[in-house]
Tab-separated table of C-alpha atoms in Angstrom:
chain	number	residue	atom	x	y	z
A	11	MET	CA	146.240	65.110	83.449
A	12	THR	CA	144.597	63.866	86.459
A	13	ILE	CA	142.316	66.092	88.550
A	14	HIS	CA	139.880	65.088	91.271
A	15	LEU	CA	136.144	65.460	90.228
A	16	ASN	CA	133.506	65.215	92.966
A	17	GLY	CA	136.119	63.291	94.990
A	18	LYS	CA	137.100	60.748	92.419
A	19	PRO	CA	140.204	60.762	89.994
A	20	TYR	CA	139.275	62.087	86.586
A	21	GLN	CA	141.561	61.859	83.494
A	22	THR	CA	141.168	65.079	81.391
A	23	VAL	CA	141.670	65.573	77.715
A	24	GLY	CA	144.531	67.796	77.253
A	25	SER	CA	147.153	69.137	79.588
A	26	GLU	CA	145.580	72.383	81.088
A	27	PRO	CA	141.792	72.126	80.171
A	28	LYS	CA	139.377	74.874	81.335
A	29	ILE	CA	136.422	74.280	83.532
A	30	SER	CA	134.097	74.980	80.358
A	31	GLN	CA	135.792	72.216	78.616
A	32	ILE	CA	135.209	69.758	81.518
A	33	LEU	CA	131.568	70.624	81.515
A	34	ASN	CA	131.348	70.069	77.999
A	35	GLU	CA	132.909	66.609	78.110
A	36	LEU	CA	130.573	65.596	80.873
A	37	GLN	CA	127.634	67.151	78.741
A	38	ILE	CA	126.667	69.418	81.641
A	39	ASP	CA	124.865	72.631	81.131
A	40	PRO	CA	126.923	75.379	82.821
A	41	THR	CA	123.660	77.193	83.996
A	42	SER	CA	122.788	74.124	85.939
A	43	VAL	CA	125.635	73.633	88.318
A	44	VAL	CA	127.775	75.515	90.862
A	45	VAL	CA	131.465	74.972	90.352
A	46	GLU	CA	134.039	74.764	93.525
A	47	LEU	CA	137.627	74.685	92.729
A	48	ASN	CA	140.106	74.012	95.535
A	49	SER	CA	137.449	75.084	98.169
A	50	GLY	CA	136.394	78.256	96.309
A	51	ILE	CA	133.353	78.982	94.198
A	52	ILE	CA	134.079	80.078	90.546
A	53	ALA	CA	131.755	82.471	88.843
A	54	PRO	CA	130.152	81.067	85.566
A	55	ASP	CA	131.614	83.892	83.691
A	56	ARG	CA	134.966	82.382	84.613
A	57	PHE	CA	134.475	78.989	83.395
A	58	SER	CA	135.995	79.527	79.960
A	59	ASP	CA	139.131	81.279	81.301
A	60	THR	CA	139.880	79.236	84.401
A	61	LEU	CA	142.618	76.553	83.824
A	62	LEU	CA	142.901	73.465	85.667
A	63	LYS	CA	146.161	72.081	86.935
A	64	GLN	CA	147.381	68.524	87.905
A	65	ASP	CA	145.666	67.479	91.148
A	66	ASP	CA	143.019	70.256	91.380
A	67	ARG	CA	140.040	69.534	93.234
A	68	LEU	CA	136.727	70.196	91.224
A	69	GLU	CA	133.306	69.806	92.779
A	70	LEU	CA	130.292	70.040	90.611
A	71	ILE	CA	127.120	70.541	92.592
A	72	ARG	CA	123.889	70.333	90.325
A	73	PHE	CA	120.571	72.113	90.998
A	74	VAL	CA	117.725	69.684	91.151
A	75	GLY	CA	114.034	70.516	91.152
A	76	GLY	CA	111.433	68.778	93.081
A	77	GLY	CA	108.189	69.180	94.425
């Protein structure tokens, strides 16, 4: 299945992966990102039960420290 991840096509593993699975595939710590799905923010406690569908638009916004 193909979704759009940060504006680019991304081939997922499985037919309806969850957000938590995508973060795991990309080796991203769920506490270090804000997730937007189809223009709506998804709360971290929903990552493991939010299913993705064909052509969904997923944006991962990472926190970056600096000084």
